[in-house]
Each structure stands twice: as C-alpha cells, then as structure tokens.
C-alpha cells in the first residue's frame, strides 16, 4: 500500500484526490491546503490540515500548488517525507529532500471531472528507485505514461500553452463575435471538432485553411474592418502574417 499526502486542493490537487482515493493499493493519508475553508469538501476522504506543522510522514508527498510556491514548500517539508513530487510542467526537479520527482499531468484542468485514464503523465526523478515508485503509481491511473526530462518538459509546457491556452483565447474571441451579432456559438462546434480531429491524422501545417493561406487580401481587409478593438485587429493581423510566413511559396 502506497501512502500519499496530497498538498494543494486546487484544480490539479482536487482531481488527484478524486482519482487516487479510488485507486487500489493507494491510501491518501492526509490532504493539505493553507486555506482551511478549502478543505471542507475533502474531510470525508482523508484527514485534512492547513498547518505544515501538522503534516505526518507518508511514502510520497504530491505537491499541486502554484509554481512560485513549490520551492519554499518543498524546503519546509523535506524532512517529513522521504519522497516528494511536484506536478508543475514548467519547473525542473526541486532537490531539497532525499528523493525528488516530477509527476506532471499534461491536461487542462477545470471543475469538470477528468478521465485520468487518458491523461498523459510526464515523469522525472533523480534516481531509479524514485522513478519506479512514481511510474508504478502513474500506471495505476493512466494508460499514457512518459519519461520526460526537465529540458523536454519546458518545451512541452510551452507547446501546451500554444495548443490549449492560446487556442482557448481564440474560442473566447469567436464566442464574443457570435454573441455580439446574435449568433449561436454552437454553430462553430462542428468546425472546432473537425479541426481537433483532423490533426490526429494530419500534420497541423498541412491542415491549415483560410483566407491568410489563400492570400485572400480582400477578405482579410473586410474582416479587419469588422473587428471592434485595436487589440483584436492586431491579433488577427499577427496570426495572418504567421500563417503566410509558415506557408511561403
């Protein structure tokens, strides 16, 4: 039985609590959050605490907090836990304790329940034994487990920002345009789905379509006139130039 302390109950931590509390051969021994009121929802799952001094040793501490809080937090608990893993995609190994690891779930987390079985788990550790421990844990909850170095993970996290965060901002802008003109955003859902499905089998560069690719200057100028803010016009122009530069003949 692997005993785990979950540190942090934000979007990632909450999802880890949910999946690990139903995982065979895993026991959540404690759940920590510095804000006491945020622990109420977890009191039926495991003992909770908002005090570092109340933490008790377990086989593994899984840290799911903001990046800038990880290093000082690990430093403060290094003497309590034999193995510590953080869940950040942009930070490297934090070498404060005996055995250090990264347990990075590559997914966009919200309040919606995630099927962890399909979440890529990107792992790194500073020794073989620690890697084996987190790999065995990862394989209990996901079919997609990868060994990813600190250097690789930095670029993977950057790629994920382009693929998810920036794309979602484009969805938000499209939704705003639709709402401002009495259009149902759901009309775009099939297009969004087709775009996401297509890149599973076709390189993204080959899947590109649209007026910028076609060098359709007149359509692009009409679009720019329809946009209401300088920022929107700048984004449209920048992305159009990026498409054209990528597909220079």
JSON list of C-alpha atoms in Angstrom, two decimals:
[
{"chain": "A", "resi": 1, "resn": "UNK", "atom": "CA", "xyz": [0.00, 0.00, 0.00]},
{"chain": "A", "resi": 2, "resn": "UNK", "atom": "CA", "xyz": [1.49, 3.32, -1.13]},
{"chain": "A", "resi": 3, "resn": "UNK", "atom": "CA", "xyz": [0.71, 6.09, 1.36]},
{"chain": "A", "resi": 4, "resn": "UNK", "atom": "CA", "xyz": [0.35, 9.53, -0.20]},
{"chain": "A", "resi": 5, "resn": "UNK", "atom": "CA", "xyz": [-0.11, 13.01, 1.18]},
{"chain": "A", "resi": 6, "resn": "UNK", "atom": "CA", "xyz": [-1.76, 15.44, -1.25]},
{"chain": "A", "resi": 7, "resn": "UNK", "atom": "CA", "xyz": [-0.57, 19.02, -0.82]},
{"chain": "A", "resi": 8, "resn": "UNK", "atom": "CA", "xyz": [-2.83, 21.53, -2.53]},
{"chain": "A", "resi": 9, "resn": "UNK", "atom": "CA", "xyz": [-6.53, 21.27, -3.36]},
{"chain": "A", "resi": 10, "resn": "UNK", "atom": "CA", "xyz": [-6.78, 23.50, -6.40]},
{"chain": "A", "resi": 11, "resn": "UNK", "atom": "CA", "xyz": [-7.80, 22.20, -9.81]},
{"chain": "A", "resi": 12, "resn": "UNK", "atom": "CA", "xyz": [-4.96, 19.67, -10.13]},
{"chain": "A", "resi": 13, "resn": "UNK", "atom": "CA", "xyz": [-4.89, 18.64, -6.48]},
{"chain": "A", "resi": 14, "resn": "UNK", "atom": "CA", "xyz": [-8.65, 18.10, -6.36]},
{"chain": "A", "resi": 15, "resn": "UNK", "atom": "CA", "xyz": [-8.54, 15.85, -9.41]},
{"chain": "A", "resi": 16, "resn": "UNK", "atom": "CA", "xyz": [-5.64, 13.86, -7.91]},
{"chain": "A", "resi": 17, "resn": "UNK", "atom": "CA", "xyz": [-7.57, 13.40, -4.67]},
{"chain": "A", "resi": 18, "resn": "UNK", "atom": "CA", "xyz": [-10.57, 12.15, -6.60]},
{"chain": "A", "resi": 19, "resn": "UNK", "atom": "CA", "xyz": [-8.73, 9.60, -8.72]},
{"chain": "A", "resi": 20, "resn": "UNK", "atom": "CA", "xyz": [-6.27, 8.40, -6.07]},
{"chain": "A", "resi": 21, "resn": "UNK", "atom": "CA", "xyz": [-8.99, 7.92, -3.45]},
{"chain": "A", "resi": 22, "resn": "UNK", "atom": "CA", "xyz": [-10.43, 5.23, -5.74]},
{"chain": "A", "resi": 23, "resn": "UNK", "atom": "CA", "xyz": [-7.12, 3.60, -6.71]},
{"chain": "A", "resi": 24, "resn": "UNK", "atom": "CA", "xyz": [-6.20, 0.13, -5.49]},
{"chain": "A", "resi": 25, "resn": "UNK", "atom": "CA", "xyz": [-3.09, -0.18, -3.29]},
{"chain": "A", "resi": 26, "resn": "UNK", "atom": "CA", "xyz": [-3.06, 3.58, -2.69]},
{"chain": "A", "resi": 27, "resn": "UNK", "atom": "CA", "xyz": [-4.03, 5.33, 0.54]},
{"chain": "A", "resi": 28, "resn": "UNK", "atom": "CA", "xyz": [-4.35, 9.10, 0.90]},
{"chain": "A", "resi": 29, "resn": "UNK", "atom": "CA", "xyz": [-3.13, 9.66, 4.43]},
{"chain": "A", "resi": 30, "resn": "UNK", "atom": "CA", "xyz": [-3.55, 13.45, 4.58]},
{"chain": "A", "resi": 31, "resn": "UNK", "atom": "CA", "xyz": [-4.70, 16.41, 2.50]},
{"chain": "A", "resi": 32, "resn": "UNK", "atom": "CA", "xyz": [-3.20, 19.86, 3.00]},
{"chain": "A", "resi": 33, "resn": "UNK", "atom": "CA", "xyz": [-4.25, 23.34, 1.94]},
{"chain": "A", "resi": 34, "resn": "UNK", "atom": "CA", "xyz": [-3.12, 26.53, 3.60]},
{"chain": "A", "resi": 35, "resn": "UNK", "atom": "CA", "xyz": [-6.72, 27.84, 3.46]},
{"chain": "A", "resi": 36, "resn": "UNK", "atom": "CA", "xyz": [-8.78, 25.86, 5.94]},
{"chain": "A", "resi": 37, "resn": "UNK", "atom": "CA", "xyz": [-12.15, 26.52, 4.29]},
{"chain": "A", "resi": 38, "resn": "UNK", "atom": "CA", "xyz": [-10.95, 24.88, 1.08]},
{"chain": "A", "resi": 39, "resn": "UNK", "atom": "CA", "xyz": [-10.55, 21.56, 2.88]},
{"chain": "A", "resi": 40, "resn": "UNK", "atom": "CA", "xyz": [-14.21, 21.07, 3.80]},
{"chain": "A", "resi": 41, "resn": "UNK", "atom": "CA", "xyz": [-15.00, 19.10, 0.65]},
{"chain": "A", "resi": 42, "resn": "UNK", "atom": "CA", "xyz": [-12.23, 16.59, 1.40]},
{"chain": "A", "resi": 43, "resn": "UNK", "atom": "CA", "xyz": [-12.86, 15.80, 5.06]},
{"chain": "A", "resi": 44, "resn": "UNK", "atom": "CA", "xyz": [-14.73, 12.59, 4.23]},
{"chain": "A", "resi": 45, "resn": "UNK", "atom": "CA", "xyz": [-11.82, 11.29, 2.15]},
{"chain": "A", "resi": 46, "resn": "UNK", "atom": "CA", "xyz": [-8.82, 11.70, 4.44]},
{"chain": "A", "resi": 47, "resn": "UNK", "atom": "CA", "xyz": [-7.59, 13.73, 7.43]},
{"chain": "A", "resi": 48, "resn": "UNK", "atom": "CA", "xyz": [-7.06, 17.36, 6.44]},
{"chain": "A", "resi": 49, "resn": "UNK", "atom": "CA", "xyz": [-4.86, 20.16, 7.73]},
{"chain": "A", "resi": 50, "resn": "UNK", "atom": "CA", "xyz": [-3.99, 23.76, 6.98]},
{"chain": "A", "resi": 51, "resn": "UNK", "atom": "CA", "xyz": [-0.85, 23.67, 9.10]},
{"chain": "A", "resi": 52, "resn": "UNK", "atom": "CA", "xyz": [2.54, 22.47, 7.84]},
{"chain": "A", "resi": 53, "resn": "UNK", "atom": "CA", "xyz": [3.43, 21.52, 11.40]},
{"chain": "A", "resi": 54, "resn": "UNK", "atom": "CA", "xyz": [0.57, 19.00, 11.44]},
{"chain": "A", "resi": 55, "resn": "UNK", "atom": "CA", "xyz": [1.81, 17.05, 8.42]},
{"chain": "A", "resi": 56, "resn": "UNK", "atom": "CA", "xyz": [2.73, 13.44, 9.10]},
{"chain": "A", "resi": 57, "resn": "UNK", "atom": "CA", "xyz": [5.16, 11.31, 7.12]},
{"chain": "A", "resi": 58, "resn": "UNK", "atom": "CA", "xyz": [3.92, 9.23, 4.19]},
{"chain": "A", "resi": 59, "resn": "UNK", "atom": "CA", "xyz": [5.67, 7.33, 1.39]},
{"chain": "A", "resi": 60, "resn": "UNK", "atom": "CA", "xyz": [5.08, 10.18, -1.06]},
{"chain": "A", "resi": 61, "resn": "UNK", "atom": "CA", "xyz": [4.07, 13.83, -0.93]},
{"chain": "A", "resi": 62, "resn": "UNK", "atom": "CA", "xyz": [2.38, 15.02, -4.12]},
{"chain": "A", "resi": 63, "resn": "UNK", "atom": "CA", "xyz": [2.55, 18.80, -4.42]},
{"chain": "A", "resi": 64, "resn": "UNK", "atom": "CA", "xyz": [-0.06, 20.56, -6.55]},
{"chain": "A", "resi": 65, "resn": "UNK", "atom": "CA", "xyz": [0.31, 24.27, -5.85]},
{"chain": "A", "resi": 66, "resn": "UNK", "atom": "CA", "xyz": [1.30, 27.39, -7.81]},
{"chain": "A", "resi": 67, "resn": "UNK", "atom": "CA", "xyz": [4.79, 27.26, -9.30]},
{"chain": "A", "resi": 68, "resn": "UNK", "atom": "CA", "xyz": [6.21, 30.08, -7.20]},
{"chain": "A", "resi": 69, "resn": "UNK", "atom": "CA", "xyz": [5.13, 28.31, -4.00]},
{"chain": "A", "resi": 70, "resn": "UNK", "atom": "CA", "xyz": [6.70, 24.94, -4.82]},
{"chain": "A", "resi": 71, "resn": "UNK", "atom": "CA", "xyz": [10.35, 25.52, -3.86]},
{"chain": "A", "resi": 72, "resn": "UNK", "atom": "CA", "xyz": [9.69, 27.09, -0.44]},
{"chain": "A", "resi": 73, "resn": "UNK", "atom": "CA", "xyz": [7.03, 24.49, 0.30]},
{"chain": "A", "resi": 74, "resn": "UNK", "atom": "CA", "xyz": [9.33, 21.58, -0.54]},
{"chain": "A", "resi": 75, "resn": "UNK", "atom": "CA", "xyz": [12.05, 23.12, 1.57]},
{"chain": "A", "resi": 76, "resn": "UNK", "atom": "CA", "xyz": [9.69, 23.25, 4.55]},
{"chain": "A", "resi": 77, "resn": "UNK", "atom": "CA", "xyz": [8.54, 19.62, 4.27]},
{"chain": "A", "resi": 78, "resn": "UNK", "atom": "CA", "xyz": [11.74, 17.93, 3.05]},
{"chain": "A", "resi": 79, "resn": "UNK", "atom": "CA", "xyz": [12.44, 16.48, 6.48]},
{"chain": "A", "resi": 80, "resn": "UNK", "atom": "CA", "xyz": [8.93, 14.97, 6.75]},
{"chain": "A", "resi": 81, "resn": "UNK", "atom": "CA", "xyz": [8.63, 12.95, 3.54]},
{"chain": "A", "resi": 82, "resn": "UNK", "atom": "CA", "xyz": [11.15, 10.50, 2.05]},
{"chain": "A", "resi": 83, "resn": "UNK", "atom": "CA", "xyz": [9.91, 11.21, -1.48]},
{"chain": "A", "resi": 84, "resn": "UNK", "atom": "CA", "xyz": [8.44, 14.44, -2.83]},
{"chain": "A", "resi": 85, "resn": "UNK", "atom": "CA", "xyz": [6.99, 15.03, -6.30]},
{"chain": "A", "resi": 86, "resn": "UNK", "atom": "CA", "xyz": [5.56, 18.23, -7.74]},
{"chain": "A", "resi": 87, "resn": "UNK", "atom": "CA", "xyz": [3.05, 18.48, -10.58]},
{"chain": "A", "resi": 88, "resn": "UNK", "atom": "CA", "xyz": [4.39, 21.55, -12.42]},
{"chain": "A", "resi": 89, "resn": "UNK", "atom": "CA", "xyz": [5.05, 21.41, -16.13]},
{"chain": "A", "resi": 90, "resn": "UNK", "atom": "CA", "xyz": [7.45, 24.35, -16.21]},
{"chain": "A", "resi": 91, "resn": "UNK", "atom": "CA", "xyz": [9.72, 23.64, -13.23]},
{"chain": "A", "resi": 92, "resn": "UNK", "atom": "CA", "xyz": [12.57, 21.16, -13.04]},
{"chain": "A", "resi": 93, "resn": "UNK", "atom": "CA", "xyz": [13.43, 18.79, -10.22]},
{"chain": "A", "resi": 94, "resn": "UNK", "atom": "CA", "xyz": [13.46, 20.56, -6.86]},
{"chain": "A", "resi": 95, "resn": "UNK", "atom": "CA", "xyz": [16.33, 18.95, -4.97]},
{"chain": "A", "resi": 96, "resn": "UNK", "atom": "CA", "xyz": [15.60, 19.58, -1.32]},
{"chain": "A", "resi": 97, "resn": "UNK", "atom": "CA", "xyz": [14.98, 16.10, 0.07]},
{"chain": "A", "resi": 98, "resn": "UNK", "atom": "CA", "xyz": [16.20, 12.54, -0.33]},
{"chain": "A", "resi": 99, "resn": "UNK", "atom": "CA", "xyz": [14.16, 11.53, -3.39]},
{"chain": "A", "resi": 100, "resn": "UNK", "atom": "CA", "xyz": [12.76, 14.12, -5.75]},
{"chain": "A", "resi": 101, "resn": "UNK", "atom": "CA", "xyz": [10.38, 13.71, -8.66]},
{"chain": "A", "resi": 102, "resn": "UNK", "atom": "CA", "xyz": [8.02, 15.36, -11.11]},
{"chain": "A", "resi": 103, "resn": "UNK", "atom": "CA", "xyz": [4.53, 13.97, -11.68]},
{"chain": "A", "resi": 104, "resn": "UNK", "atom": "CA", "xyz": [3.17, 16.28, -14.39]},
{"chain": "A", "resi": 105, "resn": "UNK", "atom": "CA", "xyz": [-0.33, 15.61, -15.76]},
{"chain": "A", "resi": 106, "resn": "UNK", "atom": "CA", "xyz": [-0.50, 17.18, -19.22]},
{"chain": "A", "resi": 107, "resn": "UNK", "atom": "CA", "xyz": [-4.10, 18.31, -19.30]},
{"chain": "A", "resi": 108, "resn": "UNK", "atom": "CA", "xyz": [-6.27, 21.39, -18.89]},
{"chain": "A", "resi": 109, "resn": "UNK", "atom": "CA", "xyz": [-7.96, 21.15, -15.51]},
{"chain": "A", "resi": 110, "resn": "UNK", "atom": "CA", "xyz": [-11.19, 22.87, -14.53]},
{"chain": "A", "resi": 111, "resn": "UNK", "atom": "CA", "xyz": [-14.07, 21.91, -12.26]},
{"chain": "A", "resi": 112, "resn": "UNK", "atom": "CA", "xyz": [-15.13, 19.29, -14.80]},
{"chain": "A", "resi": 113, "resn": "UNK", "atom": "CA", "xyz": [-14.24, 15.74, -13.79]},
{"chain": "A", "resi": 114, "resn": "UNK", "atom": "CA", "xyz": [-11.33, 14.41, -15.86]},
{"chain": "A", "resi": 115, "resn": "UNK", "atom": "CA", "xyz": [-10.91, 10.85, -17.12]},
{"chain": "A", "resi": 116, "resn": "UNK", "atom": "CA", "xyz": [-7.38, 10.34, -15.79]},
{"chain": "A", "resi": 117, "resn": "UNK", "atom": "CA", "xyz": [-7.03, 7.15, -17.79]},
{"chain": "A", "resi": 118, "resn": "UNK", "atom": "CA", "xyz": [-6.47, 9.32, -20.87]},
{"chain": "A", "resi": 119, "resn": "UNK", "atom": "CA", "xyz": [-4.27, 11.98, -19.24]},
{"chain": "A", "resi": 120, "resn": "UNK", "atom": "CA", "xyz": [-0.58, 11.86, -20.27]},
{"chain": "A", "resi": 121, "resn": "UNK", "atom": "CA", "xyz": [1.54, 11.69, -17.12]},
{"chain": "A", "resi": 122, "resn": "UNK", "atom": "CA", "xyz": [5.07, 13.02, -17.65]},
{"chain": "A", "resi": 123, "resn": "UNK", "atom": "CA", "xyz": [7.55, 11.72, -15.09]},
{"chain": "A", "resi": 124, "resn": "UNK", "atom": "CA", "xyz": [11.05, 12.54, -13.94]},
{"chain": "A", "resi": 125, "resn": "UNK", "atom": "CA", "xyz": [13.07, 11.55, -10.87]},
{"chain": "A", "resi": 126, "resn": "UNK", "atom": "CA", "xyz": [16.59, 11.94, -9.57]},
{"chain": "A", "resi": 127, "resn": "UNK", "atom": "CA", "xyz": [17.12, 8.20, -9.09]},
{"chain": "A", "resi": 128, "resn": "UNK", "atom": "CA", "xyz": [15.84, 4.90, -10.47]},
{"chain": "A", "resi": 129, "resn": "UNK", "atom": "CA", "xyz": [14.04, 3.78, -7.33]},
{"chain": "A", "resi": 130, "resn": "UNK", "atom": "CA", "xyz": [12.06, 7.00, -7.07]},
{"chain": "A", "resi": 131, "resn": "UNK", "atom": "CA", "xyz": [11.19, 6.87, -10.78]},
{"chain": "A", "resi": 132, "resn": "UNK", "atom": "CA", "xyz": [9.93, 3.31, -10.37]},
{"chain": "A", "resi": 133, "resn": "UNK", "atom": "CA", "xyz": [7.72, 4.42, -7.48]},
{"chain": "A", "resi": 134, "resn": "UNK", "atom": "CA", "xyz": [6.03, 7.24, -9.37]},
{"chain": "A", "resi": 135, "resn": "UNK", "atom": "CA", "xyz": [5.84, 5.18, -12.57]},
{"chain": "A", "resi": 136, "resn": "UNK", "atom": "CA", "xyz": [4.01, 2.39, -10.76]},
{"chain": "A", "resi": 137, "resn": "UNK", "atom": "CA", "xyz": [1.62, 4.97, -9.33]},
{"chain": "A", "resi": 138, "resn": "UNK", "atom": "CA", "xyz": [1.11, 6.65, -12.72]},
{"chain": "A", "resi": 139, "resn": "UNK", "atom": "CA", "xyz": [0.29, 3.35, -14.41]},
{"chain": "A", "resi": 140, "resn": "UNK", "atom": "CA", "xyz": [-2.45, 2.71, -11.87]},
{"chain": "A", "resi": 141, "resn": "UNK", "atom": "CA", "xyz": [-4.38, 5.78, -13.03]},
{"chain": "A", "resi": 142, "resn": "UNK", "atom": "CA", "xyz": [-3.37, 6.36, -16.68]},
{"chain": "A", "resi": 143, "resn": "UNK", "atom": "CA", "xyz": [-2.59, 4.42, -19.83]},
{"chain": "A", "resi": 144, "resn": "UNK", "atom": "CA", "xyz": [-0.32, 7.23, -21.06]},
{"chain": "A", "resi": 145, "resn": "UNK", "atom": "CA", "xyz": [2.87, 7.40, -19.01]},
{"chain": "A", "resi": 146, "resn": "UNK", "atom": "CA", "xyz": [6.04, 9.07, -20.31]},
{"chain": "A", "resi": 147, "resn": "UNK", "atom": "CA", "xyz": [9.58, 9.69, -19.10]},
{"chain": "A", "resi": 148, "resn": "UNK", "atom": "CA", "xyz": [10.25, 13.38, -19.82]},
{"chain": "A", "resi": 149, "resn": "UNK", "atom": "CA", "xyz": [13.39, 15.30, -18.84]},
{"chain": "A", "resi": 150, "resn": "UNK", "atom": "CA", "xyz": [13.34, 18.79, -17.33]},
{"chain": "A", "resi": 151, "resn": "UNK", "atom": "CA", "xyz": [14.57, 20.27, -20.62]},
{"chain": "A", "resi": 152, "resn": "UNK", "atom": "CA", "xyz": [11.94, 18.42, -22.65]},
{"chain": "A", "resi": 153, "resn": "UNK", "atom": "CA", "xyz": [9.19, 19.34, -20.20]},
{"chain": "A", "resi": 154, "resn": "UNK", "atom": "CA", "xyz": [9.94, 23.07, -20.50]},
{"chain": "A", "resi": 155, "resn": "UNK", "atom": "CA", "xyz": [9.28, 22.89, -24.23]},
{"chain": "A", "resi": 156, "resn": "UNK", "atom": "CA", "xyz": [6.32, 20.55, -23.78]},
{"chain": "A", "resi": 157, "resn": "UNK", "atom": "CA", "xyz": [4.71, 23.05, -21.41]},
{"chain": "A", "resi": 158, "resn": "UNK", "atom": "CA", "xyz": [5.36, 25.86, -23.91]},
{"chain": "A", "resi": 159, "resn": "UNK", "atom": "CA", "xyz": [3.78, 23.78, -26.68]},
{"chain": "A", "resi": 160, "resn": "UNK", "atom": "CA", "xyz": [0.80, 23.09, -24.44]},
{"chain": "A", "resi": 161, "resn": "UNK", "atom": "CA", "xyz": [0.28, 26.83, -23.91]},
{"chain": "A", "resi": 162, "resn": "UNK", "atom": "CA", "xyz": [0.05, 27.31, -27.68]},
{"chain": "A", "resi": 163, "resn": "UNK", "atom": "CA", "xyz": [-2.15, 24.25, -28.19]},
{"chain": "A", "resi": 164, "resn": "UNK", "atom": "CA", "xyz": [-4.54, 24.91, -25.32]},
{"chain": "A", "resi": 165, "resn": "UNK", "atom": "CA", "xyz": [-4.36, 28.31, -23.62]},
{"chain": "A", "resi": 166, "resn": "UNK", "atom": "CA", "xyz": [-3.91, 30.42, -26.74]},
{"chain": "A", "resi": 167, "resn": "UNK", "atom": "CA", "xyz": [-6.42, 28.32, -28.68]},
{"chain": "A", "resi": 168, "resn": "UNK", "atom": "CA", "xyz": [-8.99, 28.75, -25.92]},
{"chain": "A", "resi": 169, "resn": "UNK", "atom": "CA", "xyz": [-8.49, 32.52, -26.11]},
{"chain": "A", "resi": 170, "resn": "UNK", "atom": "CA", "xyz": [-9.32, 32.31, -29.81]},
{"chain": "A", "resi": 171, "resn": "UNK", "atom": "CA", "xyz": [-12.50, 30.40, -28.91]},
{"chain": "A", "resi": 172, "resn": "UNK", "atom": "CA", "xyz": [-13.40, 33.17, -26.45]},
{"chain": "A", "resi": 173, "resn": "UNK", "atom": "CA", "xyz": [-12.91, 35.82, -29.14]},
{"chain": "A", "resi": 174, "resn": "UNK", "atom": "CA", "xyz": [-15.00, 33.82, -31.61]},
{"chain": "A", "resi": 175, "resn": "UNK", "atom": "CA", "xyz": [-17.73, 33.43, -28.99]},
{"chain": "A", "resi": 176, "resn": "UNK", "atom": "CA", "xyz": [-17.71, 37.18, -28.34]},
{"chain": "A", "resi": 177, "resn": "UNK", "atom": "CA", "xyz": [-18.13, 37.91, -32.06]},
{"chain": "A", "resi": 178, "resn": "UNK", "atom": "CA", "xyz": [-21.04, 35.48, -32.28]},
{"chain": "A", "resi": 179, "resn": "UNK", "atom": "CA", "xyz": [-22.80, 36.85, -29.20]},
{"chain": "A", "resi": 180, "resn": "UNK", "atom": "CA", "xyz": [-22.40, 40.46, -30.35]},
{"chain": "A", "resi": 181, "resn": "UNK", "atom": "CA", "xyz": [-24.17, 39.58, -33.60]},
{"chain": "A", "resi": 182, "resn": "UNK", "atom": "CA", "xyz": [-26.97, 37.36, -32.26]},
{"chain": "A", "resi": 183, "resn": "UNK", "atom": "CA", "xyz": [-25.34, 34.16, -33.46]},
{"chain": "A", "resi": 184, "resn": "UNK", "atom": "CA", "xyz": [-25.25, 30.89, -31.53]},
{"chain": "A", "resi": 185, "resn": "UNK", "atom": "CA", "xyz": [-21.66, 29.89, -30.80]},
{"chain": "A", "resi": 186, "resn": "UNK", "atom": "CA", "xyz": [-22.72, 26.25, -31.14]},
{"chain": "A", "resi": 187, "resn": "UNK", "atom": "CA", "xyz": [-22.79, 26.77, -34.91]},
{"chain": "A", "resi": 188, "resn": "UNK", "atom": "CA", "xyz": [-18.98, 26.66, -34.73]},
{"chain": "A", "resi": 189, "resn": "UNK", "atom": "CA", "xyz": [-18.81, 23.45, -32.66]},
{"chain": "A", "resi": 190, "resn": "UNK", "atom": "CA", "xyz": [-18.62, 21.08, -35.69]},
{"chain": "A", "resi": 191, "resn": "UNK", "atom": "CA", "xyz": [-15.81, 23.19, -37.18]},
{"chain": "A", "resi": 192, "resn": "UNK", "atom": "CA", "xyz": [-13.90, 23.15, -33.89]},
{"chain": "A", "resi": 193, "resn": "UNK", "atom": "CA", "xyz": [-14.39, 19.40, -33.56]},
{"chain": "A", "resi": 194, "resn": "UNK", "atom": "CA", "xyz": [-13.28, 18.72, -37.14]},
{"chain": "A", "resi": 195, "resn": "UNK", "atom": "CA", "xyz": [-10.13, 20.82, -36.64]},
{"chain": "A", "resi": 196, "resn": "UNK", "atom": "CA", "xyz": [-9.22, 18.93, -33.47]},
{"chain": "A", "resi": 197, "resn": "UNK", "atom": "CA", "xyz": [-9.95, 15.55, -35.04]},
{"chain": "A", "resi": 198, "resn": "UNK", "atom": "CA", "xyz": [-8.05, 16.31, -38.24]},
{"chain": "A", "resi": 199, "resn": "UNK", "atom": "CA", "xyz": [-4.70, 16.94, -36.57]},
{"chain": "A", "resi": 200, "resn": "UNK", "atom": "CA", "xyz": [-4.75, 13.43, -35.08]},
{"chain": "A", "resi": 201, "resn": "UNK", "atom": "CA", "xyz": [-4.01, 12.06, -38.54]},
{"chain": "A", "resi": 202, "resn": "UNK", "atom": "CA", "xyz": [-2.73, 15.09, -40.50]},
{"chain": "A", "resi": 203, "resn": "UNK", "atom": "CA", "xyz": [0.23, 17.33, -39.62]},
{"chain": "A", "resi": 204, "resn": "UNK", "atom": "CA", "xyz": [-1.13, 20.68, -38.45]},
{"chain": "A", "resi": 205, "resn": "UNK", "atom": "CA", "xyz": [0.86, 22.54, -41.08]},
{"chain": "A", "resi": 206, "resn": "UNK", "atom": "CA", "xyz": [-0.91, 20.51, -43.79]},
{"chain": "A", "resi": 207, "resn": "UNK", "atom": "CA", "xyz": [-4.35, 21.01, -42.24]},
{"chain": "A", "resi": 208, "resn": "UNK", "atom": "CA", "xyz": [-4.24, 24.82, -42.45]},
{"chain": "A", "resi": 209, "resn": "UNK", "atom": "CA", "xyz": [-7.03, 26.53, -44.40]},
{"chain": "A", "resi": 210, "resn": "UNK", "atom": "CA", "xyz": [-8.46, 30.05, -44.58]},
{"chain": "A", "resi": 211, "resn": "UNK", "atom": "CA", "xyz": [-8.02, 33.44, -46.24]},
{"chain": "A", "resi": 212, "resn": "UNK", "atom": "CA", "xyz": [-4.45, 34.04, -45.00]},
{"chain": "A", "resi": 213, "resn": "UNK", "atom": "CA", "xyz": [-3.30, 30.75, -46.54]},
{"chain": "A", "resi": 214, "resn": "UNK", "atom": "CA", "xyz": [-5.04, 31.64, -49.81]},
{"chain": "A", "resi": 215, "resn": "UNK", "atom": "CA", "xyz": [-3.53, 35.15, -49.79]},
{"chain": "A", "resi": 216, "resn": "UNK", "atom": "CA", "xyz": [-7.10, 36.46, -49.95]},
{"chain": "A", "resi": 217, "resn": "UNK", "atom": "CA", "xyz": [-6.27, 40.07, -49.11]},
{"chain": "A", "resi": 218, "resn": "UNK", "atom": "CA", "xyz": [-9.74, 41.48, -49.81]},
{"chain": "A", "resi": 219, "resn": "UNK", "atom": "CA", "xyz": [-11.44, 39.09, -47.36]},
{"chain": "A", "resi": 220, "resn": "UNK", "atom": "CA", "xyz": [-8.80, 39.81, -44.72]},
{"chain": "A", "resi": 221, "resn": "UNK", "atom": "CA", "xyz": [-9.34, 43.57, -45.08]},
{"chain": "A", "resi": 222, "resn": "UNK", "atom": "CA", "xyz": [-13.10, 43.10, -44.68]},
{"chain": "A", "resi": 223, "resn": "UNK", "atom": "CA", "xyz": [-12.50, 41.05, -41.54]},
{"chain": "A", "resi": 224, "resn": "UNK", "atom": "CA", "xyz": [-10.26, 43.75, -40.06]},
{"chain": "A", "resi": 225, "resn": "UNK", "atom": "CA", "xyz": [-12.99, 46.38, -40.57]},
{"chain": "A", "resi": 226, "resn": "UNK", "atom": "CA", "xyz": [-15.47, 44.19, -38.66]},
{"chain": "A", "resi": 227, "resn": "UNK", "atom": "CA", "xyz": [-13.25, 43.87, -35.59]},
{"chain": "A", "resi": 228, "resn": "UNK", "atom": "CA", "xyz": [-14.06, 46.38, -32.87]},
{"chain": "A", "resi": 229, "resn": "UNK", "atom": "CA", "xyz": [-10.80, 46.91, -30.96]},
{"chain": "A", "resi": 230, "resn": "UNK", "atom": "CA", "xyz": [-7.16, 47.63, -31.89]},
{"chain": "A", "resi": 231, "resn": "UNK", "atom": "CA", "xyz": [-6.10, 44.52, -29.94]},
{"chain": "A", "resi": 232, "resn": "UNK", "atom": "CA", "xyz": [-8.41, 42.28, -31.97]},
{"chain": "A", "resi": 233, "resn": "UNK", "atom": "CA", "xyz": [-7.13, 43.78, -35.21]},
{"chain": "A", "resi": 234, "resn": "UNK", "atom": "CA", "xyz": [-3.53, 43.29, -34.06]},
{"chain": "A", "resi": 235, "resn": "UNK", "atom": "CA", "xyz": [-4.15, 39.65, -33.17]},
{"chain": "A", "resi": 236, "resn": "UNK", "atom": "CA", "xyz": [-5.89, 38.99, -36.48]},
{"chain": "A", "resi": 237, "resn": "UNK", "atom": "CA", "xyz": [-3.05, 40.64, -38.44]},
{"chain": "A", "resi": 238, "resn": "UNK", "atom": "CA", "xyz": [-0.30, 38.89, -36.46]},
{"chain": "A", "resi": 239, "resn": "UNK", "atom": "CA", "xyz": [-1.82, 35.43, -36.84]},
{"chain": "A", "resi": 240, "resn": "UNK", "atom": "CA", "xyz": [-2.50, 36.03, -40.53]},
{"chain": "A", "resi": 241, "resn": "UNK", "atom": "CA", "xyz": [1.14, 37.02, -41.09]},
{"chain": "A", "resi": 242, "resn": "UNK", "atom": "CA", "xyz": [2.29, 33.96, -39.14]},
{"chain": "A", "resi": 243, "resn": "UNK", "atom": "CA", "xyz": [0.19, 31.69, -41.39]},
{"chain": "A", "resi": 244, "resn": "UNK", "atom": "CA", "xyz": [1.53, 33.36, -44.51]},
{"chain": "A", "resi": 245, "resn": "UNK", "atom": "CA", "xyz": [5.14, 33.16, -43.31]},
{"chain": "A", "resi": 246, "resn": "UNK", "atom": "CA", "xyz": [4.69, 29.49, -42.44]},
{"chain": "A", "resi": 247, "resn": "UNK", "atom": "CA", "xyz": [3.30, 28.74, -45.88]},
{"chain": "A", "resi": 248, "resn": "UNK", "atom": "CA", "xyz": [5.51, 30.88, -48.07]},
{"chain": "A", "resi": 249, "resn": "UNK", "atom": "CA", "xyz": [5.57, 29.54, -51.62]}
]
